[in-house]
Amino acid sequence: MNRSLSVVVFLIAIATLTCEGQRSPALPLSKNSFRQILRTKHAVPPGRVPRLSDIIIRHYSKNSTTPKSYRIRSISRILDDPDFDLRKPTVLYGHGYVELITDKNMVKIVKAYLQRDEQNLLILDWSNMAFGSYIAVVLGLKAIAAEVSKGVHALLLRGLSLEGLHLVGHSLGAHLMAYTARNLAAKGFQVPRLTGLDPAYPGFYPALLSDPMSSSDAGFVDAVHTDGGGFGAPDRTAHADFWPNEGRAKQPGCLSATVPLTTEDFCSHWRSVSFWAESVRGGEFLARRCYDYDAFLRGRCTDEPVVYMGARATHDLRGNFYLRTAASEPFALGERGAA
């Protein structure tokens, strides 16, 4: 048996193991299992072109069934939109590698913010630059961020509230938002809050391809880790780093055995998005600062106050914070998760 065939047989054997005790042995694959892998084979999504000028900001509001879209270089036009309220804070969300705004994660984020309707919601659709070789995409992040920061800077000059600006990014999008914040700081506009949802690991820790997001990138930087050491950052990268369920794979509810790089294998990495969306809707993810997850589970940090992970995290938080979550929605356990 040649090596390639041996690897396939091994993966199938591992994948058919019983998962989480209650599941029957089955191959954890679906019609979408290889979606992410297949997307890497395309230089650009259908209908898009791989140019900085084709980066799009999409504005979602309750008053429209579809988002209003603006090329990044004409983003100032959004201020003329009657549904864009300068009195509200503004969230700019950046997706990850080979993601589309129609993906389930993006739909979750949009629905959560629209349900609360407390902020202007802008989605950075940089999918035209996020497909193809991972290495090439990483090496292009800073050029993309330079373009995005020019657009945000134009909005700030025309009246967008800096105080209410919140940059949020998942995976590679976390580092992209960090670079955007750095560029804005260089122009005299320090972003008050930057959030990384399981910031991407490969190429950043250590900084072989590019430098990662850090606590110096914004007034307050927080990170939610769910696949640390896998697809997500293995170490602290923010003022406040949250490690639900130790912050590593496999997160509760994710299959314990998966075929590498399939959608099932990304379950833990994507769980950070689900946690964030639920927190935006009001889910109470309570955590405690602690030395490590083992000490947290042993109750050695119960003298520490409980704090919020997610949208309601406060800007004064510093350190590593731990909590437990449920295995399915709703994930938040309230005070039980911090016990």
Short mmCIF file of C-alpha atoms in Angstrom, two decimals:
data_model
loop_
_atom_site.label_atom_id
_atom_site.label_comp_id
_atom_site.label_asym_id
_atom_site.label_seq_id
_atom_site.Cartn_x
_atom_site.Cartn_y
_atom_site.Cartn_z
CA MET A 1 0.00 0.00 0.00
CA ASN A 2 1.52 3.35 -1.01
CA ARG A 3 1.89 6.19 1.49
CA SER A 4 -0.95 8.35 0.13
CA LEU A 5 -3.42 5.49 0.30
CA SER A 6 -2.23 4.63 3.81
CA VAL A 7 -2.90 8.18 4.96
CA VAL A 8 -6.42 8.11 3.50
CA VAL A 9 -7.17 4.78 5.16
CA PHE A 10 -5.82 6.08 8.48
CA LEU A 11 -7.95 9.24 8.30
CA ILE A 12 -11.07 7.26 7.52
CA ALA A 13 -10.35 4.88 10.39
CA ILE A 14 -9.87 7.77 12.83
CA ALA A 15 -12.93 9.56 11.51
CA THR A 16 -15.17 6.57 12.14
CA LEU A 17 -14.38 6.46 15.85
CA THR A 18 -17.29 7.13 18.21
CA CYS A 19 -17.39 10.85 19.08
CA GLU A 20 -18.35 12.30 22.48
CA GLY A 21 -19.70 8.99 23.73
CA GLN A 22 -23.29 9.56 22.66
CA ARG A 23 -22.68 9.52 18.88
CA SER A 24 -22.81 6.41 16.71
CA PRO A 25 -19.67 5.52 14.71
CA ALA A 26 -19.91 7.38 11.40
CA LEU A 27 -17.72 9.13 8.88
CA PRO A 28 -17.96 12.84 9.90
CA LEU A 29 -18.36 14.19 6.39
CA SER A 30 -21.07 16.10 4.57
CA LYS A 31 -21.60 17.59 1.14
CA ASN A 32 -19.83 20.74 2.37
CA SER A 33 -16.94 19.02 4.16
CA PHE A 34 -14.31 20.01 1.60
CA ARG A 35 -15.71 23.47 0.87
CA GLN A 36 -12.83 25.40 2.43
CA ILE A 37 -10.20 23.28 0.71
CA LEU A 38 -11.86 23.74 -2.67
CA ARG A 39 -12.03 27.49 -2.18
CA THR A 40 -8.25 27.67 -1.84
CA LYS A 41 -8.04 26.42 -5.44
CA HIS A 42 -9.75 29.59 -6.70
CA ALA A 43 -7.93 32.89 -6.92
CA VAL A 44 -11.14 34.87 -6.44
CA PRO A 45 -14.86 34.23 -5.78
CA PRO A 46 -17.21 34.34 -8.78
CA GLY A 47 -18.06 37.88 -9.86
CA ARG A 48 -15.12 39.51 -8.07
CA VAL A 49 -11.66 40.66 -9.17
CA PRO A 50 -8.45 40.38 -7.11
CA ARG A 51 -7.83 44.10 -6.81
CA LEU A 52 -7.79 46.39 -3.78
CA SER A 53 -10.36 48.61 -5.47
CA ASP A 54 -12.85 45.71 -5.40
CA ILE A 55 -12.87 45.49 -1.59
CA ILE A 56 -16.44 46.21 -0.49
CA ILE A 57 -18.01 47.58 2.67
CA ARG A 58 -21.53 46.27 3.17
CA HIS A 59 -23.92 48.21 5.39
CA TYR A 60 -26.67 46.21 7.06
CA SER A 61 -29.71 47.77 8.67
CA LYS A 62 -33.14 46.69 9.87
CA ASN A 63 -34.76 48.86 7.23
CA SER A 64 -33.40 46.89 4.29
CA THR A 65 -33.67 43.24 3.27
CA THR A 66 -30.28 43.37 1.55
CA PRO A 67 -27.11 45.24 2.49
CA LYS A 68 -26.08 48.41 0.73
CA SER A 69 -22.66 47.95 -0.81
CA TYR A 70 -19.88 50.48 -1.32
CA ARG A 71 -16.48 50.09 -2.94
CA ILE A 72 -13.85 50.89 -0.34
CA ARG A 73 -12.63 53.95 -2.27
CA SER A 74 -16.10 55.50 -2.31
CA ILE A 75 -17.04 54.55 1.24
CA SER A 76 -17.78 58.16 2.21
CA ARG A 77 -21.08 57.83 0.34
CA ILE A 78 -22.36 55.73 3.23
CA LEU A 79 -22.72 58.88 5.33
CA ASP A 80 -25.46 60.03 2.98
CA ASP A 81 -27.48 56.87 3.70
CA PRO A 82 -30.48 57.77 5.92
CA ASP A 83 -30.17 54.35 7.59
CA PHE A 84 -26.64 55.13 8.76
CA ASP A 85 -26.96 56.89 12.11
CA LEU A 86 -23.95 58.95 13.17
CA ARG A 87 -25.36 59.08 16.71
CA LYS A 88 -24.80 55.33 17.09
CA PRO A 89 -21.48 53.53 17.62
CA THR A 90 -20.16 51.65 14.58
CA VAL A 91 -18.88 48.08 14.28
CA LEU A 92 -16.64 47.06 11.39
CA TYR A 93 -16.40 43.27 11.13
CA GLY A 94 -13.80 41.44 9.04
CA HIS A 95 -14.25 37.80 8.02
CA GLY A 96 -11.51 35.20 7.72
CA TYR A 97 -9.62 33.32 5.02
CA VAL A 98 -11.72 31.98 2.08
CA GLU A 99 -14.96 33.15 3.69
CA LEU A 100 -17.96 34.69 1.98
CA ILE A 101 -20.61 36.99 3.47
CA THR A 102 -23.21 34.31 2.72
CA ASP A 103 -21.52 31.75 4.98
CA LYS A 104 -23.27 30.63 8.15
CA ASN A 105 -20.81 32.45 10.42
CA MET A 106 -21.43 35.74 8.68
CA VAL A 107 -25.19 35.28 8.78
CA LYS A 108 -24.95 34.69 12.55
CA ILE A 109 -23.00 37.90 13.07
CA VAL A 110 -25.36 40.00 10.97
CA LYS A 111 -28.49 38.61 12.62
CA ALA A 112 -27.07 39.18 16.10
CA TYR A 113 -26.23 42.84 15.52
CA LEU A 114 -29.48 43.57 13.72
CA GLN A 115 -31.43 41.97 16.56
CA ARG A 116 -29.81 44.36 19.05
CA ASP A 117 -29.91 47.31 16.63
CA GLU A 118 -27.65 49.39 18.84
CA GLN A 119 -24.82 49.97 16.36
CA ASN A 120 -24.22 50.70 12.72
CA LEU A 121 -23.08 47.38 11.26
CA LEU A 122 -20.45 47.42 8.52
CA ILE A 123 -19.09 44.17 7.10
CA LEU A 124 -15.71 44.30 5.41
CA ASP A 125 -16.11 42.02 2.40
CA TRP A 126 -12.52 41.37 1.37
CA SER A 127 -13.27 37.91 -0.05
CA ASN A 128 -11.86 39.02 -3.42
CA MET A 129 -8.43 39.14 -1.73
CA ALA A 130 -8.95 36.25 0.71
CA PHE A 131 -9.00 33.31 -1.69
CA GLY A 132 -6.14 31.26 -3.14
CA SER A 133 -2.82 30.55 -1.40
CA TYR A 134 -2.90 31.13 2.36
CA ILE A 135 0.68 32.39 2.33
CA ALA A 136 -0.06 34.86 -0.44
CA VAL A 137 -3.14 36.13 1.40
CA VAL A 138 -1.17 36.63 4.62
CA LEU A 139 1.59 38.49 2.81
CA GLY A 140 -1.03 40.77 1.26
CA LEU A 141 -2.83 41.64 4.49
CA LYS A 142 -0.96 44.86 5.18
CA ALA A 143 -1.71 46.25 1.72
CA ILE A 144 -5.38 45.38 2.23
CA ALA A 145 -5.35 47.03 5.66
CA ALA A 146 -3.80 50.18 4.18
CA GLU A 147 -6.72 50.43 1.76
CA VAL A 148 -9.30 49.75 4.47
CA SER A 149 -7.77 52.29 6.84
CA LYS A 150 -7.93 54.96 4.12
CA GLY A 151 -11.65 54.34 3.83
CA VAL A 152 -12.26 54.43 7.59
CA HIS A 153 -10.08 57.52 7.88
CA ALA A 154 -12.25 59.27 5.29
CA LEU A 155 -15.33 58.43 7.35
CA LEU A 156 -13.73 59.78 10.52
CA LEU A 157 -12.84 63.03 8.79
CA ARG A 158 -16.47 63.39 7.71
CA GLY A 159 -17.99 62.89 11.15
CA LEU A 160 -17.90 59.20 12.06
CA SER A 161 -17.51 58.91 15.84
CA LEU A 162 -14.07 57.57 16.76
CA GLU A 163 -15.26 56.99 20.33
CA GLY A 164 -17.88 54.52 19.13
CA LEU A 165 -15.70 52.65 16.62
CA HIS A 166 -15.17 48.93 17.27
CA LEU A 167 -13.12 46.72 14.93
CA VAL A 168 -13.87 42.99 15.13
CA GLY A 169 -12.21 40.26 13.09
CA HIS A 170 -12.17 36.48 12.94
CA SER A 171 -9.05 34.42 12.17
CA LEU A 172 -7.05 36.27 9.47
CA GLY A 173 -9.64 39.01 9.78
CA ALA A 174 -8.40 39.66 13.32
CA HIS A 175 -4.90 40.50 12.10
CA LEU A 176 -6.34 42.51 9.21
CA MET A 177 -8.35 44.60 11.67
CA ALA A 178 -5.23 45.01 13.83
CA TYR A 179 -3.24 46.38 10.89
CA THR A 180 -6.13 48.69 10.06
CA ALA A 181 -6.09 50.00 13.63
CA ARG A 182 -2.31 50.57 13.46
CA ASN A 183 -2.66 52.59 10.28
CA LEU A 184 -5.38 54.72 11.82
CA ALA A 185 -3.24 55.33 14.91
CA ALA A 186 -0.45 56.55 12.64
CA LYS A 187 -2.93 59.09 11.26
CA GLY A 188 -3.80 60.27 14.78
CA PHE A 189 -6.93 58.16 15.35
CA GLN A 190 -6.48 55.49 18.01
CA VAL A 191 -9.24 52.90 17.73
CA PRO A 192 -10.87 52.50 21.18
CA ARG A 193 -11.54 48.76 20.85
CA LEU A 194 -10.24 45.89 18.74
CA THR A 195 -11.55 42.32 19.13
CA GLY A 196 -9.93 39.19 17.72
CA LEU A 197 -12.02 36.04 17.41
CA ASP A 198 -9.55 33.15 17.48
CA PRO A 199 -6.82 35.13 15.67
CA ALA A 200 -5.13 33.00 13.02
CA TYR A 201 -2.10 31.00 14.16
CA PRO A 202 -0.15 29.79 11.06
CA GLY A 203 2.49 32.30 10.06
CA PHE A 204 1.98 34.62 13.03
CA TYR A 205 3.20 32.71 16.12
CA PRO A 206 6.14 33.02 15.64
CA ALA A 207 5.91 35.91 13.19
CA LEU A 208 7.33 34.05 10.20
CA LEU A 209 5.02 35.61 7.61
CA SER A 210 3.72 38.69 9.42
CA ASP A 211 3.41 40.14 12.91
CA PRO A 212 0.22 39.34 14.86
CA MET A 213 -2.34 41.57 16.51
CA SER A 214 -1.21 42.84 19.91
CA SER A 215 -2.35 44.87 22.88
CA SER A 216 -0.67 47.96 21.42
CA ASP A 217 -3.02 48.08 18.44
CA ALA A 218 -5.98 49.82 20.15
CA GLY A 219 -7.08 51.40 23.40
CA PHE A 220 -8.55 48.06 24.47
CA VAL A 221 -7.79 44.77 22.75
CA ASP A 222 -9.61 41.56 23.64
CA ALA A 223 -9.42 38.09 22.14
CA VAL A 224 -11.63 35.02 22.34
CA HIS A 225 -9.62 31.83 21.85
CA THR A 226 -11.35 28.59 20.88
CA ASP A 227 -8.75 26.65 18.88
CA GLY A 228 -5.50 27.79 20.47
CA GLY A 229 -2.48 26.04 19.01
CA GLY A 230 -4.54 24.71 16.09
CA PHE A 231 -5.98 27.22 13.66
CA GLY A 232 -5.98 29.89 16.37
CA ALA A 233 -3.31 31.75 18.34
CA PRO A 234 -1.62 29.61 21.02
CA ASP A 235 -0.67 32.46 23.36
CA ARG A 236 -1.85 35.76 24.76
CA THR A 237 -2.27 38.45 22.14
CA ALA A 238 -4.44 41.10 23.79
CA HIS A 239 -5.07 43.08 26.97
CA ALA A 240 -7.74 40.54 27.90
CA ASP A 241 -7.55 37.01 26.52
CA PHE A 242 -10.53 34.73 27.08
CA TRP A 243 -10.10 30.95 26.99
CA PRO A 244 -13.53 29.26 27.05
CA ASN A 245 -13.17 25.51 27.72
CA GLU A 246 -9.38 26.07 27.88
CA GLY A 247 -9.55 27.86 24.54
CA ARG A 248 -8.52 24.79 22.61
CA ALA A 249 -9.94 22.07 20.36
CA LYS A 250 -12.07 20.19 20.64
CA GLN A 251 -14.67 22.58 21.95
CA PRO A 252 -17.72 20.92 23.58
CA GLY A 253 -20.16 19.86 20.89
CA CYS A 254 -17.48 19.53 18.20
CA LEU A 255 -16.59 16.11 16.87
CA SER A 256 -13.62 14.62 18.70
CA ALA A 257 -12.26 13.03 15.51
CA THR A 258 -12.35 14.84 12.18
CA VAL A 259 -10.74 14.70 8.76
CA PRO A 260 -8.13 17.53 8.67
CA LEU A 261 -9.13 20.79 6.97
CA THR A 262 -12.76 19.79 6.50
CA THR A 263 -15.56 22.05 7.70
CA GLU A 264 -16.01 19.67 10.65
CA ASP A 265 -12.36 20.22 11.55
CA PHE A 266 -12.93 23.99 11.76
CA CYS A 267 -15.70 23.60 14.34
CA SER A 268 -13.60 24.81 17.29
CA HIS A 269 -12.05 27.67 15.29
CA TRP A 270 -15.49 28.89 14.23
CA ARG A 271 -16.97 28.49 17.71
CA SER A 272 -15.49 31.88 18.66
CA VAL A 273 -17.87 33.48 16.14
CA SER A 274 -20.87 31.70 17.67
CA PHE A 275 -19.85 32.83 21.16
CA TRP A 276 -19.45 36.41 19.96
CA ALA A 277 -22.79 36.49 18.16
CA GLU A 278 -24.55 35.11 21.23
CA SER A 279 -22.87 37.70 23.44
CA VAL A 280 -24.07 40.47 21.10
CA ARG A 281 -27.62 39.16 21.53
CA GLY A 282 -27.21 39.38 25.31
CA GLY A 283 -25.80 35.97 26.24
CA GLU A 284 -23.99 36.10 29.58
CA PHE A 285 -20.54 34.56 29.20
CA LEU A 286 -19.05 35.08 32.65
CA ALA A 287 -15.38 34.34 33.28
CA ARG A 288 -12.68 34.68 35.94
CA ARG A 289 -9.06 35.70 35.69
CA CYS A 290 -6.84 32.78 36.62
CA TYR A 291 -3.33 31.29 36.28
CA ASP A 292 -4.48 28.57 33.89
CA TYR A 293 -7.50 26.42 33.09
CA ASP A 294 -6.57 23.67 35.52
CA ALA A 295 -6.39 26.14 38.40
CA PHE A 296 -9.72 27.59 37.28
CA LEU A 297 -11.39 24.16 37.30
CA ARG A 298 -9.95 23.43 40.76
CA GLY A 299 -11.58 26.59 42.11
CA ARG A 300 -8.30 28.31 42.96
CA CYS A 301 -9.38 31.66 41.52
CA THR A 302 -12.84 32.06 43.03
CA ASP A 303 -11.62 35.18 44.84
CA GLU A 304 -11.40 36.87 41.44
CA PRO A 305 -14.53 38.78 40.34
CA VAL A 306 -16.63 37.46 37.49
CA VAL A 307 -16.36 39.49 34.27
CA TYR A 308 -18.02 39.40 30.87
CA MET A 309 -16.48 37.77 27.82
CA GLY A 310 -17.78 39.05 24.52
CA ALA A 311 -19.52 42.25 23.51
CA ARG A 312 -19.92 43.41 27.12
CA ALA A 313 -16.26 42.99 28.12
CA THR A 314 -15.05 46.17 29.83
CA HIS A 315 -12.00 48.14 28.81
CA ASP A 316 -10.27 47.81 32.18
CA LEU A 317 -9.72 44.04 31.91
CA ARG A 318 -6.18 42.68 31.85
CA GLY A 319 -4.92 39.10 31.88
CA ASN A 320 -6.10 35.59 31.01
CA PHE A 321 -9.72 34.72 31.74
CA TYR A 322 -11.34 31.28 31.80
CA LEU A 323 -14.87 29.93 31.63
CA ARG A 324 -16.94 26.93 30.62
CA THR A 325 -19.74 26.87 28.06
CA ALA A 326 -22.51 24.52 27.00
CA ALA A 327 -22.01 22.14 24.07
CA SER A 328 -24.84 23.64 22.02
CA GLU A 329 -26.78 26.89 21.75
CA PRO A 330 -27.35 28.74 23.93
CA PHE A 331 -23.69 28.36 24.86
CA ALA A 332 -23.58 30.89 27.71
CA LEU A 333 -23.87 29.41 31.19
CA GLY A 334 -23.92 32.65 33.18
CA GLU A 335 -22.38 32.33 36.63
CA ARG A 336 -22.27 28.54 36.31
CA GLY A 337 -19.70 28.96 33.57
CA ALA A 338 -17.40 30.87 35.91
CA ALA A 339 -17.78 28.53 38.87
#
